[in-house]
Short mmCIF file of C-alpha atoms in Angstrom, two decimals:
data_model
loop_
_atom_site.label_atom_id
_atom_site.label_comp_id
_atom_site.label_asym_id
_atom_site.label_seq_id
_atom_site.Cartn_x
_atom_site.Cartn_y
_atom_site.Cartn_z
CA UNK A 1469 52.35 -66.46 -25.49
CA UNK A 1470 48.99 -65.64 -26.05
CA UNK A 1471 48.43 -64.41 -22.75
CA UNK A 1472 51.00 -61.15 -23.71
CA UNK A 1473 47.80 -58.91 -24.40
CA UNK A 1474 45.94 -60.18 -21.11
CA UNK A 1475 49.67 -59.07 -18.95
CA UNK A 1476 49.52 -55.69 -21.44
CA UNK A 1477 45.90 -54.56 -20.78
CA UNK A 1478 46.56 -55.21 -17.00
CA UNK A 1479 49.47 -53.27 -16.73
CA UNK A 1480 47.64 -50.48 -19.19
CA UNK A 1481 43.91 -50.66 -16.79
CA UNK A 1482 46.26 -49.95 -13.23
CA UNK A 1483 48.47 -48.21 -14.98
CA UNK A 1484 45.57 -45.13 -15.47
CA UNK A 1485 43.68 -46.33 -11.89
CA UNK A 1486 46.29 -42.53 -10.36
CA UNK A 1487 45.54 -41.06 -13.32
CA UNK A 1488 41.94 -41.64 -12.94
CA UNK A 1489 41.78 -40.46 -9.38
CA UNK A 1490 43.65 -37.56 -10.31
CA UNK A 1491 41.84 -36.36 -12.55
CA UNK A 1492 38.09 -37.28 -10.42
CA UNK A 1493 40.60 -35.48 -7.33
CA UNK A 1494 40.99 -32.44 -9.55
CA UNK A 1495 36.96 -32.39 -10.81
CA UNK A 1496 35.44 -32.65 -7.59
CA UNK A 1497 38.49 -30.16 -6.22
CA UNK A 1498 39.73 -32.94 -3.70
CA UNK A 1499 42.87 -32.28 -4.18
CA UNK A 1500 43.99 -30.46 -1.09
CA UNK A 1501 44.66 -26.99 0.40
CA UNK A 1502 47.32 -26.70 -2.48
CA UNK A 1503 46.14 -28.69 -5.88
CA UNK A 1504 49.31 -27.42 -7.40
CA UNK A 1505 51.79 -28.97 -5.14
CA UNK A 1506 49.33 -32.42 -4.99
CA UNK A 1507 49.18 -32.81 -8.18
CA UNK A 1508 53.07 -31.39 -9.93
CA UNK A 1509 54.13 -34.06 -6.52
CA UNK A 1510 51.83 -37.47 -7.46
CA UNK A 1511 53.03 -36.86 -11.23
CA UNK A 1512 56.60 -36.88 -10.72
CA UNK A 1513 56.49 -39.43 -7.92
CA UNK A 1514 54.18 -41.66 -10.32
CA UNK A 1515 56.92 -40.86 -12.93
CA UNK A 1516 59.53 -42.45 -10.77
CA UNK A 1517 57.66 -45.56 -9.95
CA UNK A 1518 56.74 -46.72 -13.21
CA UNK A 1519 60.58 -46.28 -14.26
CA UNK A 1520 61.50 -47.59 -11.15
CA UNK A 1521 59.14 -50.61 -12.35
CA UNK A 1522 60.10 -50.96 -15.28
CA UNK A 1523 63.95 -51.32 -14.66
CA UNK A 1524 62.78 -53.81 -12.85
CA UNK A 1525 61.59 -55.63 -14.69
CA UNK A 1526 64.90 -57.50 -16.58
CA UNK A 1527 66.10 -57.98 -13.47
CA UNK A 1528 62.95 -59.56 -12.07
CA UNK A 1529 62.30 -61.90 -14.78
CA UNK A 1530 65.98 -63.56 -14.97
CA UNK A 1531 65.34 -64.51 -11.31
CA UNK A 1532 62.52 -65.81 -11.67
CA UNK A 1533 62.57 -67.47 -15.26
CA UNK A 1534 59.33 -65.21 -16.74
CA UNK A 1535 59.96 -64.43 -20.37
CA UNK A 1536 56.54 -63.07 -20.68
CA UNK A 1537 57.47 -60.22 -17.89
CA UNK A 1538 59.48 -58.26 -20.89
CA UNK A 1539 56.54 -58.14 -22.39
CA UNK A 1540 55.53 -54.75 -20.43
CA UNK A 1541 58.16 -53.17 -20.05
CA UNK A 1542 57.55 -51.10 -22.87
CA UNK A 1543 53.84 -50.26 -21.46
CA UNK A 1544 55.47 -49.57 -17.94
CA UNK A 1545 58.06 -47.34 -19.20
CA UNK A 1546 55.84 -45.43 -21.54
CA UNK A 1547 53.36 -44.66 -18.69
CA UNK A 1548 56.36 -43.11 -16.69
CA UNK A 1549 57.12 -41.07 -19.87
CA UNK A 1550 52.81 -39.84 -19.60
CA UNK A 1551 53.29 -38.85 -16.03
CA UNK A 1552 56.97 -37.34 -16.70
CA UNK A 1553 55.00 -34.99 -18.83
CA UNK A 1554 51.91 -34.48 -16.68
CA UNK A 1555 54.60 -33.55 -14.31
CA UNK A 1556 56.16 -31.42 -17.36
CA UNK A 1557 52.99 -29.97 -17.58
CA UNK A 1558 51.71 -28.53 -13.77
CA UNK A 1559 55.07 -26.97 -13.68
CA UNK A 1560 54.81 -25.29 -16.49
CA UNK A 1561 51.42 -24.61 -17.10
CA UNK A 1562 50.01 -23.55 -12.77
CA UNK A 1563 53.35 -23.52 -11.56
CA UNK A 1564 55.03 -21.02 -14.41
CA UNK A 1565 51.73 -20.21 -15.89
CA UNK A 1566 53.81 -20.24 -19.25
CA UNK A 1567 55.79 -16.95 -18.89
CA UNK A 1568 58.54 -18.42 -21.01
CA UNK A 1569 61.35 -16.01 -20.09
CA UNK A 1570 60.22 -17.03 -16.17
CA UNK A 1571 60.91 -21.31 -17.05
CA UNK A 1572 64.30 -19.86 -18.49
CA UNK A 1573 66.09 -17.94 -16.12
CA UNK A 1574 64.54 -21.24 -13.87
CA UNK A 1575 66.00 -23.73 -15.50
CA UNK A 1576 69.58 -21.81 -15.72
CA UNK A 1577 69.13 -20.62 -11.98
CA UNK A 1578 68.04 -23.79 -10.30
CA UNK A 1579 70.04 -27.26 -10.46
CA UNK A 1580 66.71 -29.17 -9.34
CA UNK A 1581 64.88 -27.47 -11.82
CA UNK A 1582 67.93 -28.50 -13.99
CA UNK A 1583 68.28 -32.23 -13.65
CA UNK A 1584 64.78 -32.20 -13.38
CA UNK A 1585 64.62 -30.93 -17.27
CA UNK A 1586 67.53 -33.40 -18.04
CA UNK A 1587 65.58 -35.69 -17.08
CA UNK A 1588 62.36 -35.67 -19.16
CA UNK A 1589 65.00 -35.04 -22.45
CA UNK A 1590 66.39 -38.42 -22.13
CA UNK A 1591 63.45 -39.81 -21.71
CA UNK A 1592 61.56 -38.29 -24.10
CA UNK A 1593 64.15 -40.18 -27.37
CA UNK A 1594 63.37 -43.13 -25.48
CA UNK A 1595 59.32 -42.67 -25.52
CA UNK A 1596 59.72 -41.84 -29.15
CA UNK A 1597 61.70 -44.80 -30.02
CA UNK A 1598 59.29 -47.33 -28.30
CA UNK A 1599 57.33 -49.05 -31.17
CA UNK A 1600 58.55 -52.15 -33.11
CA UNK A 1601 58.82 -49.70 -36.22
CA UNK A 1602 62.14 -47.96 -34.95
CA UNK A 1603 63.65 -50.93 -33.18
CA UNK A 1604 63.80 -52.15 -36.50
CA UNK A 1605 65.01 -49.74 -38.57
CA UNK A 1606 67.07 -49.51 -35.51
CA UNK A 1607 67.84 -52.56 -34.87
CA UNK A 1608 67.96 -53.85 -31.57
CA UNK A 1609 71.75 -53.46 -30.68
CA UNK A 1610 72.01 -49.76 -30.68
CA UNK A 1611 68.48 -49.49 -29.76
CA UNK A 1612 69.41 -51.96 -26.36
CA UNK A 1613 72.07 -49.06 -26.52
CA UNK A 1614 69.86 -46.41 -26.58
CA UNK A 1615 67.45 -47.81 -23.73
CA UNK A 1616 71.02 -48.11 -21.05
CA UNK A 1617 69.44 -44.65 -20.96
CA UNK A 1618 66.75 -45.20 -18.75
CA UNK A 1619 68.87 -45.99 -16.12
CA UNK A 1620 70.84 -42.39 -16.35
CA UNK A 1621 67.31 -40.84 -16.32
CA UNK A 1622 66.43 -43.09 -13.30
CA UNK A 1623 69.29 -41.53 -11.19
CA UNK A 1624 69.00 -38.23 -12.12
CA UNK A 1625 65.17 -38.28 -11.66
CA UNK A 1626 66.00 -39.51 -7.67
CA UNK A 1627 69.15 -36.86 -7.89
CA UNK A 1628 65.63 -34.62 -8.75
CA UNK A 1629 63.80 -35.35 -5.74
CA UNK A 1630 66.43 -35.29 -3.46
CA UNK A 1631 67.43 -32.07 -4.21
CA UNK A 1632 64.08 -30.57 -3.89
CA UNK A 1633 62.77 -31.72 -0.65
CA UNK A 1634 63.70 -29.52 2.84
CA UNK A 1635 65.10 -32.63 5.25
CA UNK A 1636 63.23 -35.36 4.63
CA UNK A 1637 64.80 -37.38 2.11
CA UNK A 1638 63.60 -41.04 3.60
CA UNK A 1639 61.43 -41.00 0.34
CA UNK A 1640 64.09 -39.92 -2.53
CA UNK A 1641 66.36 -42.07 -0.83
CA UNK A 1642 64.41 -44.89 -0.90
CA UNK A 1643 63.35 -44.79 -4.48
CA UNK A 1644 67.55 -44.35 -4.80
CA UNK A 1645 67.40 -47.97 -3.03
CA UNK A 1646 65.55 -49.22 -5.35
CA UNK A 1647 68.04 -47.88 -8.60
CA UNK A 1648 70.47 -49.13 -6.83
CA UNK A 1649 69.76 -52.81 -6.12
CA UNK A 1650 69.16 -52.68 -9.80
CA UNK A 1651 71.50 -51.62 -11.21
CA UNK A 1652 73.99 -53.87 -8.44
CA UNK A 1653 71.94 -57.12 -9.74
CA UNK A 1654 73.11 -55.99 -13.48
CA UNK A 1655 76.00 -55.99 -12.67
CA UNK A 1656 76.19 -59.12 -10.88
CA UNK A 1657 74.24 -60.78 -13.73
CA UNK A 1658 76.86 -59.81 -16.20
CA UNK A 1659 80.43 -61.30 -13.83
CA UNK A 1660 77.81 -64.24 -12.95
CA UNK A 1661 75.12 -64.62 -14.68
CA UNK A 1662 74.34 -68.99 -13.23
CA UNK A 1663 73.81 -67.66 -9.34
CA UNK A 1664 72.33 -64.78 -11.02
CA UNK A 1665 69.73 -66.37 -12.68
CA UNK A 1666 66.80 -68.94 -13.18
CA UNK A 1667 68.08 -72.23 -14.30
CA UNK A 1668 67.30 -71.63 -18.08
CA UNK A 1669 65.36 -75.09 -19.18
CA UNK A 1670 68.30 -77.55 -20.77
CA UNK A 1671 68.04 -78.38 -24.02
CA UNK A 1672 66.60 -81.84 -24.72
CA UNK A 1673 67.78 -84.61 -26.12
CA UNK A 1674 66.10 -86.12 -28.72
CA UNK A 1675 67.12 -90.22 -27.90
CA UNK A 1676 68.02 -92.05 -30.05
CA UNK B 873 63.85 -97.63 -25.62
CA UNK B 874 59.93 -96.30 -26.02
CA UNK B 875 58.83 -93.46 -27.70
CA UNK B 876 55.72 -92.73 -27.20
CA UNK B 877 53.41 -92.52 -29.80
CA UNK B 878 51.33 -88.90 -30.60
CA UNK B 879 47.48 -89.70 -29.73
CA UNK B 880 44.98 -90.92 -32.85
CA UNK B 881 42.79 -88.07 -30.98
CA UNK B 882 43.83 -84.91 -29.96
CA UNK B 883 42.27 -83.80 -26.63
CA UNK B 884 40.47 -80.31 -28.28
CA UNK B 885 38.88 -83.09 -30.63
CA UNK B 886 37.46 -84.96 -27.63
CA UNK B 887 35.88 -82.01 -25.63
CA UNK B 888 32.44 -81.58 -27.04
CA UNK B 889 31.82 -77.77 -28.59
CA UNK B 890 30.47 -76.65 -25.16
CA UNK B 891 33.18 -77.77 -22.59
CA UNK B 892 34.82 -75.17 -25.08
CA UNK B 893 32.42 -72.44 -24.13
CA UNK B 894 32.39 -73.03 -20.88
CA UNK B 895 36.61 -73.02 -20.73
CA UNK B 896 36.36 -69.87 -22.73
CA UNK B 897 33.94 -68.21 -20.48
CA UNK B 898 35.78 -69.11 -16.93
CA UNK B 899 38.69 -67.85 -18.40
CA UNK B 900 37.13 -64.43 -19.52
CA UNK B 901 35.95 -64.55 -15.94
CA UNK B 902 39.26 -64.52 -14.32
CA UNK B 903 40.71 -62.81 -15.94
CA UNK B 904 38.36 -59.89 -15.96
CA UNK B 905 38.14 -61.20 -12.02
CA UNK B 906 42.21 -60.20 -11.88
CA UNK B 907 41.61 -56.70 -13.38
CA UNK B 908 39.35 -56.23 -10.82
CA UNK B 909 41.02 -56.92 -8.06
CA UNK B 910 44.33 -55.49 -9.08
CA UNK B 911 43.16 -52.49 -10.00
CA UNK B 912 41.17 -52.15 -6.37
CA UNK B 913 43.81 -53.34 -5.13
CA UNK B 914 46.01 -50.80 -6.82
CA UNK B 915 43.70 -47.52 -5.89
CA UNK B 916 43.90 -48.48 -2.81
CA UNK B 917 47.31 -48.42 -2.61
CA UNK B 918 46.66 -44.88 -4.53
CA UNK B 919 44.34 -43.40 -1.83
CA UNK B 920 46.20 -44.72 0.68
CA UNK B 921 49.54 -43.07 -0.19
CA UNK B 922 48.79 -40.03 -1.85
CA UNK B 923 45.48 -38.96 1.15
CA UNK B 924 45.83 -38.83 4.41
CA UNK B 925 43.08 -40.20 6.91
CA UNK B 926 40.59 -36.91 6.75
CA UNK B 927 39.96 -35.58 10.35
CA UNK B 928 37.78 -32.75 11.49
CA UNK B 929 38.45 -31.60 14.70
CA UNK B 930 37.97 -28.26 16.40
CA UNK B 931 38.78 -25.89 19.40
CA UNK B 932 37.32 -24.24 22.35
CA UNK B 933 35.61 -20.95 21.95
CA UNK B 934 37.36 -18.35 22.95
CA UNK B 935 35.91 -15.53 25.00
CA UNK B 936 36.12 -12.13 24.86
CA UNK B 937 38.59 -11.44 22.20
CA UNK B 938 38.99 -8.30 20.80
CA UNK B 939 39.98 -6.91 17.43
CA UNK B 940 41.91 -4.55 17.37
CA UNK B 941 43.92 -4.45 13.91
CA UNK B 942 41.34 -2.98 11.28
CA UNK B 943 41.72 -5.81 9.12
CA UNK B 944 43.51 -6.69 5.64
CA UNK B 945 41.78 -6.36 2.50
CA UNK B 946 42.11 -10.12 1.24
CA UNK B 947 40.28 -13.02 1.51
CA UNK B 948 40.77 -14.67 4.63
CA UNK B 949 42.24 -18.96 3.89
CA UNK B 950 39.24 -21.40 5.26
CA UNK B 951 39.65 -22.88 8.26
CA UNK B 952 40.22 -26.13 6.76
CA UNK B 953 42.74 -25.45 4.40
CA UNK B 954 44.53 -23.31 7.60
CA UNK B 955 44.72 -26.79 10.05
CA UNK B 956 45.12 -29.39 6.64
CA UNK B 957 48.54 -27.79 5.18
CA UNK B 958 50.27 -27.52 7.92
CA UNK B 959 54.15 -27.90 8.61
CA UNK B 960 54.88 -30.18 11.58
CA UNK B 961 57.77 -31.58 11.00
CA UNK B 962 57.62 -33.77 14.72
CA UNK B 963 54.86 -35.04 12.81
CA UNK B 964 55.19 -35.30 9.71
CA UNK B 965 56.91 -33.59 7.22
CA UNK B 966 54.30 -34.54 4.98
CA UNK B 967 51.39 -31.58 5.05
CA UNK B 968 48.04 -32.94 4.43
CA UNK B 969 49.10 -35.79 6.94
CA UNK B 970 50.35 -33.47 10.16
CA UNK B 971 46.80 -33.60 11.31
CA UNK B 972 45.59 -36.90 11.63
CA UNK B 973 49.31 -37.50 13.16
CA UNK B 974 48.77 -35.14 15.05
CA UNK B 975 45.22 -35.45 16.27
CA UNK B 976 45.81 -37.09 19.48
CA UNK B 977 48.78 -34.72 20.73
CA UNK B 978 48.32 -32.97 24.50
CA UNK B 979 47.77 -30.04 25.33
CA UNK B 980 46.80 -29.82 28.94
CA UNK B 981 48.30 -29.71 31.37
CA UNK B 982 50.93 -27.49 29.80
CA UNK B 983 53.26 -24.86 31.48
CA UNK B 984 55.48 -22.57 29.72
CA UNK B 985 59.29 -21.18 31.78
CA UNK B 986 60.22 -18.10 30.57
CA UNK B 987 64.18 -17.23 31.86
CA UNK B 988 67.33 -16.23 31.34
CA UNK B 989 68.03 -12.98 31.66
CA UNK B 990 65.06 -11.97 33.33
CA UNK B 991 64.88 -9.76 36.74
CA UNK B 992 62.22 -12.33 37.11
CA UNK B 993 62.19 -15.91 35.99
CA UNK B 994 58.49 -18.00 36.03
CA UNK B 995 57.05 -20.98 34.67
CA UNK B 996 53.42 -20.36 33.54
CA UNK B 997 50.50 -22.75 33.10
CA UNK B 998 48.50 -22.14 29.66
CA UNK B 999 45.58 -21.35 31.44
CA UNK B 1000 47.36 -18.22 33.26
CA UNK B 1001 48.49 -17.56 29.70
CA UNK B 1002 45.48 -16.52 28.31
CA UNK B 1003 44.57 -14.66 31.12
CA UNK B 1004 47.58 -12.91 31.21
CA UNK B 1005 46.50 -10.28 28.43
CA UNK B 1006 43.46 -9.13 26.93
CA UNK B 1007 43.37 -11.82 23.86
CA UNK B 1008 43.49 -10.46 20.43
CA UNK B 1009 42.32 -11.33 17.03
CA UNK B 1010 45.37 -10.39 14.37
CA UNK B 1011 44.80 -10.69 11.04
CA UNK B 1012 48.03 -11.76 9.26
CA UNK B 1013 49.30 -12.68 6.13
CA UNK B 1014 51.54 -16.19 6.96
CA UNK B 1015 53.87 -16.43 3.89
CA UNK B 1016 56.53 -19.96 4.10
CA UNK B 1017 59.82 -20.44 2.32
CA UNK B 1018 58.27 -22.76 0.53
CA UNK B 1019 56.60 -19.96 -2.11
CA UNK B 1020 52.79 -20.64 -0.67
CA UNK B 1021 50.62 -18.41 1.49
CA UNK B 1022 47.71 -17.83 4.13
CA UNK B 1023 45.61 -15.13 6.10
CA UNK B 1024 44.73 -16.17 8.92
CA UNK B 1025 43.06 -14.57 11.76
CA UNK B 1026 45.16 -15.17 14.72
CA UNK B 1027 44.20 -15.13 18.59
CA UNK B 1028 46.54 -14.09 20.91
CA UNK B 1029 48.51 -11.26 22.90
CA UNK B 1030 52.21 -9.04 22.20
CA UNK B 1031 55.31 -11.42 23.36
CA UNK B 1032 56.01 -7.82 24.55
CA UNK B 1033 53.24 -7.86 27.48
CA UNK B 1034 54.95 -11.61 28.21
CA UNK B 1035 58.29 -10.35 28.53
CA UNK B 1036 57.09 -6.75 30.46
CA UNK B 1037 56.08 -9.63 32.89
CA UNK B 1038 59.29 -11.57 33.46
CA UNK B 1039 61.32 -7.82 32.97
CA UNK B 1040 64.44 -8.71 30.82
CA UNK B 1041 67.81 -7.61 32.05
CA UNK B 1042 69.73 -4.54 30.13
CA UNK B 1043 72.15 -7.32 28.69
CA UNK B 1044 69.27 -9.41 26.94
CA UNK B 1045 69.46 -8.82 23.43
CA UNK B 1046 67.65 -11.93 22.12
CA UNK B 1047 64.89 -14.65 23.16
CA UNK B 1048 65.61 -18.13 22.37
CA UNK B 1049 62.59 -20.80 21.98
CA UNK B 1050 61.94 -23.78 22.21
CA UNK B 1051 59.05 -26.82 20.79
CA UNK B 1052 58.35 -29.63 22.65
CA UNK B 1053 59.62 -32.62 21.89
CA UNK B 1054 58.42 -35.69 23.22
CA UNK B 1055 59.17 -39.23 21.58
CA UNK B 1056 56.28 -41.02 22.49
CA UNK B 1057 53.61 -38.01 21.16
CA UNK B 1058 55.86 -37.09 18.17
CA UNK B 1059 57.32 -39.48 15.94
CA UNK B 1060 59.52 -38.18 13.79
CA UNK B 1061 61.46 -36.57 16.94
CA UNK B 1062 63.49 -40.80 16.82
CA UNK B 1063 64.50 -39.91 13.59
CA UNK B 1064 66.76 -37.37 12.69
CA UNK B 1065 65.52 -35.53 10.02
CA UNK B 1066 66.20 -32.07 12.04
CA UNK B 1067 67.85 -31.24 15.30
CA UNK B 1068 64.97 -32.02 18.01
CA UNK B 1069 64.34 -30.13 20.31
CA UNK B 1070 63.07 -27.81 17.49
CA UNK B 1071 64.15 -24.03 18.59
CA UNK B 1072 63.99 -20.62 16.98
CA UNK B 1073 64.98 -16.71 18.12
CA UNK B 1074 64.59 -13.17 17.53
CA UNK B 1075 66.04 -10.50 18.39
CA UNK B 1076 64.63 -8.33 21.39
CA UNK B 1077 63.27 -5.62 19.79
CA UNK B 1078 62.05 -8.30 16.78
CA UNK B 1079 60.25 -9.08 19.98
CA UNK B 1080 59.07 -6.56 21.35
CA UNK B 1081 57.64 -5.46 18.27
CA UNK B 1082 53.75 -4.75 18.30
CA UNK B 1083 53.32 -7.38 15.55
CA UNK B 1084 54.36 -10.20 17.35
CA UNK B 1085 52.58 -12.36 18.41
CA UNK B 1086 52.14 -15.43 20.88
CA UNK B 1087 49.53 -16.97 19.06
CA UNK B 1088 46.70 -19.39 21.41
CA UNK B 1089 44.15 -19.55 18.49
CA UNK B 1090 43.12 -18.67 15.60
CA UNK B 1091 39.18 -18.54 14.39
CA UNK B 1092 38.09 -17.12 17.36
CA UNK B 1093 38.72 -20.93 18.75
CA UNK B 1094 41.47 -22.50 20.37
CA UNK B 1095 44.51 -24.29 18.39
CA UNK B 1096 44.13 -27.05 16.83
CA UNK B 1097 47.30 -29.62 17.72
CA UNK B 1098 48.35 -29.28 13.43
CA UNK B 1099 48.53 -25.61 14.19
CA UNK B 1100 50.94 -25.49 17.41
CA UNK B 1101 48.62 -26.23 20.27
CA UNK B 1102 49.02 -25.06 22.48
CA UNK B 1103 50.82 -21.72 22.21
CA UNK B 1104 53.16 -20.78 19.23
CA UNK B 1105 55.12 -17.37 18.23
CA UNK B 1106 53.66 -15.98 14.58
CA UNK B 1107 55.85 -13.43 13.78
CA UNK B 1108 54.10 -12.31 9.96
CA UNK B 1109 57.52 -10.57 7.82
CA UNK B 1110 59.32 -13.33 8.40
CA UNK B 1111 59.10 -16.76 6.90
CA UNK B 1112 56.15 -19.69 8.67
CA UNK B 1113 58.90 -21.48 9.79
CA UNK B 1114 60.20 -18.76 12.28
CA UNK B 1115 56.82 -19.06 14.29
CA UNK B 1116 57.98 -21.91 16.37
CA UNK B 1117 55.36 -24.60 17.63
CA UNK B 1118 53.68 -26.32 20.95
CA UNK B 1119 56.46 -23.85 22.71
CA UNK B 1120 57.79 -24.91 26.47
CA UNK B 1121 60.21 -22.36 27.29
CA UNK B 1122 61.56 -19.04 26.59
CA UNK B 1123 65.31 -16.98 27.50
CA UNK B 1124 66.26 -14.15 27.09
CA UNK B 1125 69.95 -14.20 26.21
CA UNK B 1126 73.06 -11.43 25.24
CA UNK B 1127 74.62 -13.62 22.31
CA UNK B 1128 72.20 -15.27 18.77
CA UNK B 1129 70.46 -18.47 19.68
CA UNK B 1130 70.78 -21.15 17.35
CA UNK B 1131 67.52 -21.66 15.07
CA UNK B 1132 67.08 -25.38 13.68
CA UNK B 1133 67.07 -24.63 10.58
CA UNK B 1134 69.75 -22.60 10.49
CA UNK B 1135 71.72 -26.08 12.13
CA UNK B 1136 70.40 -27.92 8.77
CA UNK B 1137 70.88 -25.77 6.35
CA UNK B 1138 72.35 -22.62 7.02
CA UNK B 1139 72.95 -21.79 3.01
CA UNK B 1140 69.38 -21.81 3.03
CA UNK B 1141 68.16 -21.00 6.49
CA UNK B 1142 69.40 -17.47 8.38
CA UNK B 1143 68.55 -16.28 11.74
CA UNK B 1144 66.09 -13.57 10.09
CA UNK B 1145 64.35 -15.04 7.33
CA UNK B 1146 62.87 -11.80 6.65
CA UNK B 1147 60.07 -12.51 3.41
CA UNK B 1148 61.87 -10.48 0.82
CA UNK B 1149 61.40 -10.81 -2.63
CA UNK B 1150 64.56 -10.00 -3.97
CA UNK B 1151 66.45 -12.90 -2.23
CA UNK B 1152 65.88 -16.23 -3.14
CA UNK B 1153 66.22 -19.39 -1.72
CA UNK B 1154 69.28 -20.44 -3.26
CA UNK B 1155 66.49 -23.41 -4.69
CA UNK B 1156 63.46 -21.57 -5.43
CA UNK B 1157 62.84 -17.69 -6.26
CA UNK B 1158 61.06 -16.31 -3.60
CA UNK B 1159 59.75 -13.46 -5.75
CA UNK B 1160 56.06 -14.80 -6.41
CA UNK B 1161 54.20 -16.72 -4.03
CA UNK B 1162 51.20 -19.53 -4.37
CA UNK B 1163 47.95 -18.08 -1.55
CA UNK B 1164 46.52 -21.30 -0.37
CA UNK B 1165 42.52 -21.58 -2.02
CA UNK B 1166 43.39 -19.22 -4.87
CA UNK B 1167 44.13 -20.45 -8.14
CA UNK B 1168 48.25 -18.26 -9.53
CA UNK B 1169 50.75 -16.94 -8.44
CA UNK B 1170 50.53 -13.38 -6.35
CA UNK B 1171 54.18 -11.58 -6.15
CA UNK B 1172 55.48 -11.10 -2.58
CA UNK B 1173 55.39 -8.48 -0.67
CA UNK B 1174 58.65 -6.84 1.06
CA UNK B 1175 58.56 -8.16 3.95
CA UNK B 1176 54.96 -10.30 3.74
CA UNK B 1177 53.78 -6.48 3.55
CA UNK B 1178 54.75 -5.03 6.90
CA UNK B 1179 56.94 -2.70 5.93
CA UNK B 1180 55.82 0.36 6.92
CA UNK B 1181 56.10 -1.61 10.58
CA UNK B 1182 59.81 -3.43 10.68
CA UNK B 1183 61.73 -2.23 7.82
CA UNK B 1184 63.48 0.61 11.04
CA UNK B 1185 64.45 -2.87 12.12
CA UNK B 1186 66.47 -3.53 9.07
CA UNK B 1187 67.73 -0.15 8.53
CA UNK B 1188 71.29 -0.65 7.45
CA UNK B 1189 71.70 -3.65 7.29
CA UNK B 1190 72.03 -5.24 4.05
CA UNK B 1191 69.37 -8.39 3.99
CA UNK B 1192 71.62 -9.41 1.53
CA UNK B 1193 73.95 -11.60 3.84
CA UNK B 1194 71.66 -11.19 6.76
CA UNK B 1195 68.52 -13.39 5.28
#
């Protein structure tokens, strides 16, 4: 479809909007009383938002029979990785001022940090392998298998979020619910493909 | 069966050049519009979700405030930050949103019931409480269990002076506090994120310590709802959540009263909750803190820097076990 590049542009521009606001607000000292916490929380939530969106692509494509959607999946995933990297940087820099011994102790001692770091380490190879050359080199099947890890990253990301809130678990649970629906759809789709997909156009029989 | 023959002339050949250009420019226009519209939508959504409504409110001037303590040599946190970064879960769990969620909270008339093991149980009106004792300015460090801190010029009076008014019985050894829990005014009281009403407690000797304050204001003005109007507890050597807000009831008891965060999670929040850089929260370190308005973290002080005045309250106690 010719519109693929336009759809990508659409995702690209919209994905950059939060980043633009973050930069603008940081420059104008408008990130509230605790800018470090704000930046960390916002980039963390954005990581989960884009990860969830990227995982929603395949189910939505199948349910609505819109094959073009597959083409924006990679960009959504890369945005998730990008915001995840920023999230990690806010922690390493603003929160811990790159004190590596403190950081390493933190990773070992605090389960929510351990889980967060594990999430990043899963997203990293997924991001690295997100270009056509690597896909060709790996072969589609192996690549697909590797990229199933995106679900694990999503689950760990939600666990990380759930573990760090003090009492109000509603937002992390909402992300968890969304993930459960998407994962549940995949299972249903595997067992009952006919009921869970938009009927694909029947191959036309040629007239005799 | 009829098989349609392909047209001799393709459609595109019929279209004149001018039409094609206008078709292209229409498509370009539509795409530009789609880009702009979705970007605007995303921007709106981001603003909506990430930022609460801005509110500007001010309290009423409190007259005749006595400055009784030498101010600490640390910069005061701005009024803007003190009034727009609040933990007040009855209104919102988003610290930036409490100010706007609590803006219409009604704090007059207000009564405080003081009872339990006292000789003279009484109900005080808020106006009475404001006149009970000279209002003093006390500049205290405020350390939240989450790892951030402020320096706040509180206005208030010693809790001890209220307690002496009702005359605790000899058997009284603890003080229990209770917040208002009004479903109509406080949206989260209808949820089960915490057990409502919010309750807190102190040992009687902690309550009688001269640092312990019942606060009615800050920066010389009456408290705004988000800071616990019209009356809140300030215990500067303890984590902020001990400073219960919008108090309606104080009860003297002979045993340790339950406290909200301890009920919610007794592994993480103890009854004492003294600021202690050596005892970490199970999920994060308490060794350092983020002073609001200052870049970078600073070391947290034992008893939040008030060890001289309060360490003697805990001699012989294992502060790791009694966290």
